[in-house]
Amino acid sequence: MSTTTTPAIELRSVGKTFRVAGGVLGKDRRVVAVDGVSFAVPPGGVLGVVGESGCGKSTLARLILGLLEPDSGDIAVEGQRIVDMDRKARARLIQPVFQDPFSSLNPLTRIRDIVAMPLQAQGTFSRAEIARRVDEMLSRVGLPGEMGNRLPAELSGGQRQRVAIARALVLRPRIVVCDEPTSALDVSVQAQILNLLAELRRDLGLTYLFISHNLAVVEHVASEVAVMYLGRIVEKKPTQALFHDPEHPYTKALLASVLTPEPGLGVPDVGLGDVMPDPANIPPGCRFHPRCPIAEPRCATETPPLRPRPGGGVECLLVP
Amino acid sequence: MSALLEVEKLEVGFGGNTSAVRGASLTVERGETHCLVGESGCGKSVTALAVMNLLARGGHRTAQRLSFQGEDLLKLDDRGMARLRGNAMAMIFQEPMTSLNPAYTIGSQMTEVMRRHKKVSQRIAIDRAADLLGRVGITAPGLRLGQFPHQLSGGLRQRVMIAMALMCEPQLLIADEPTTALDVTVQAQILRLLAQLQRDLGLGLLLITHDLGIVARVAHRVSVMYAGEVVESAATAQLFADPRHPYTQGLLRCVPVPGKQRQDEPLGSIPGTVPRIGPGFEGCGFRDRCSFADATCARSVPHQVAAPGHDYLCRLAP
Ligand SMILES: Nc1ncnc2c1ncn2[C@@H]1O[C@H](COP(=O)(O)OP(=O)(O)OP(=O)(O)O)[C@@H](O)[C@H]1O
Ligand SMILES: Nc1ncnc2c1ncn2[C@@H]1O[C@H](COP(=O)(O)OP(=O)(O)OP(=O)(O)O)[C@@H](O)[C@H]1O
Ligand SMILES: [Mg+2]
Ligand SMILES: [Mg+2]
């Protein structure tokens, strides 16, 4: 008998491509943002997503939130197809914290009203209840009450990021998709926010998809980590396994590029070259081969299979 | 010869009741990377914006001295400042979307800066833009030049901002959290590029960052801000080896290092929050959070020298 629970988030072979106009002379190009991505996050789990800038992490987040429709594959949140859900129900279930806090906050709306918006949109909360919840949330994210009356432009970058987190959590959703939630914060405030997210997860049983470039942060919060490169997940494992036994050459390069706070060591060059991948022109074979420090000739022609590992797998021809 | 950028006793307020910057001083030399770190909301961006004379409405700056290459920026009118901005002194803003115009393509925004300041043809400007996009690690520059900001990922936008700031070969680059949206491999590439420009062109860099890993690896000098003040300033190795201000000490203690994280322990942080600081605030802004605070900390804070070039604001003995 199977005892499997319905995953909080489940993706099956999800793909998303953007068409980009080529201008007067050029022809239209298709940018591959997400390509054949499958994974499941159990309830209460935290999937960390790391990877190269532009590899499709935010697109993945927007697909899971139902803000974009996939070209192929299926996305289910708590067993329901996200694109079929009604907006209010979706908002109660899953909420985003976006990357660029300024552009995701309306500049003419006061902070209190921004945080109140998800509650207001539900149409079922009294004014007093809304005010109470907003106050509670603002203080939980460490914004003094007086800041509630300000406009976004009157806050620092980190303060705005806390507003975005307060807005995401005010409805007490079950799943939170965090896209770089703390990259604008200093280490101390970042720790406060991450400790808060961890506390809420324990208290409320939340599930997180957690996108970040900060590997130490991912190591701290995630139960599993997926490494993306050019639209695909090239390695996925439980957190400890990924950090202590990375197998994919891209994962290794990422870990080797981390700048630890040790003066005098300079900035490492991990040998990936300076030629970045072109998402409108995915290399054949292994998509990482043009930059891979250990590539062999067959990497340019053979598509790497998924080599299963406990809790995930690796897509590289050169690992056993 | 005067330093590239000199800021002495800068004060910035917003509408009379917020003191965002309180007497901050710092210097950037040619070819130097000076990192500015500090608690979120402590006034780093406002300091940078005050130097560029780009404070939001209601913002007001005063200073004992604010000079660029010996030229007094306080005396410069709007036209004079516009001549420097984006040209000899460029800035990369903390949030790319606030400074990229959503209605124009990347290509037209990048070439516009250059054509405003230098007498060059569109062709030359396009070539330079494409070249710089390549150098910040963007392939298919042709594709990207024709795209609009919303079609780019966060990190691509951030790199466009970096490339745009370099269009006119600035002498001074103020970079406000320029790599937050970049993965660590691209971040390393950008930092190497900036270091190379520093060697080749003597670029002076004022780098605002929360990432103490970056600070340790690239800064020559570090200034730590807290509640609008520069509370400690030292050469990088000195600051990491011998931090004197309790805030700096706390900050260095809570840097998370990958490979060493434990999920069953909360991340280290400095308890408490920054007090509300308006005009007339007396004493040390950190005293409510400081385990060394005593009654004198509410009255005055001495400026002390720990070693040549290493000073800090605290009563604790050097
Ligand atoms: N609306 C759009 N139109 C065209 N292309 C798009 C659009 N949105 C995203 N893309 C492209 O899809 C790719 C993936 O973008 P995405 O924002 O998902 O990357 P990311 O992994 O979040 O990167 P970053 O770490 O820099 O934020 C990029 O090449 C981007 O330019
Ligand atoms: N336009 C404004 N009106 C009123 N107050 C402002 C304005 N801009 C900034 N402030 C306040 O000035 C203080 C300093 O803000 P600043 O943006 O310089 O912080 P920061 O050090 O850059 O922080 P972060 O690391 O979060 O970006 C903050 O308390 C902020 O709320
Ligand atoms: Mg993104
Ligand atoms: Mg700032």
Coordinates of N, CA and C in Angstrom, one line a residue, chain A residues 18-31 280, chain B residues 105 140-148 151:
Chain A
F18 N 9.7 31.8 -24.8 CA 9.3 33.1 -25.2 C 9.7 33.5 -26.6
R19 N 8.8 34.1 -27.3 CA 9.1 34.6 -28.7 C 9.6 36.0 -28.6
V20 N 10.7 36.3 -29.2 CA 11.3 37.6 -29.1 C 11.3 38.2 -30.6
A21 N 10.7 39.4 -30.8 CA 10.7 39.9 -32.1 C 12.2 40.3 -32.5
G22 N 12.5 40.0 -33.8 CA 13.9 40.1 -34.2 C 14.2 41.5 -34.7
G23 N 13.2 42.4 -34.7 CA 13.5 43.8 -35.2 C 13.3 43.8 -36.7
V24 N 13.8 44.9 -37.4 CA 13.6 45.1 -38.8 C 14.2 43.9 -39.7
L25 N 15.4 43.6 -39.4 CA 16.1 42.6 -40.3 C 16.0 41.2 -39.8
G26 N 16.2 41.1 -38.4 CA 16.3 39.8 -37.9 C 15.0 39.1 -37.9
K27 N 15.0 37.7 -37.8 CA 13.8 37.0 -37.8 C 13.5 36.7 -36.3
D28 N 12.2 36.4 -36.0 CA 11.8 36.1 -34.6 C 12.7 35.0 -34.0
R29 N 13.0 35.1 -32.7 CA 13.8 34.1 -32.1 C 13.0 33.6 -30.9
R30 N 13.3 32.3 -30.6 CA 12.6 31.7 -29.5 C 13.5 31.5 -28.4
V31 N 13.2 32.1 -27.2 CA 14.1 32.0 -26.1 C 13.5 30.9 -25.2
A280 N 18.5 31.4 -26.9 CA 17.8 31.3 -28.1 C 18.5 30.3 -29.0
Chain B
T105 N 14.0 50.3 -25.8 CA 14.8 49.1 -25.9 C 16.1 49.3 -25.1
A140 N 24.7 36.9 -27.3 CA 23.7 37.3 -28.2 C 23.4 38.8 -27.9
P141 N 24.4 39.7 -27.8 CA 24.1 41.1 -27.5 C 23.1 41.7 -28.5
G142 N 23.2 41.2 -29.8 CA 22.2 41.7 -30.8 C 20.8 41.5 -30.4
L143 N 20.5 40.3 -29.9 CA 19.2 39.9 -29.4 C 18.8 40.9 -28.2
R144 N 19.7 41.0 -27.3 CA 19.4 41.8 -26.1 C 19.2 43.3 -26.3
L145 N 20.0 43.8 -27.3 CA 19.9 45.2 -27.6 C 18.5 45.6 -28.1
G146 N 17.8 44.6 -28.7 CA 16.5 44.9 -29.3 C 15.4 44.6 -28.3
Q147 N 15.7 44.1 -27.1 CA 14.7 43.8 -26.2 C 14.3 44.9 -25.2
F148 N 13.1 44.8 -24.6 CA 12.7 45.8 -23.6 C 13.0 45.2 -22.2
Q151 N 11.6 42.1 -20.6 CA 11.8 40.8 -21.3 C 13.1 40.2 -20.8

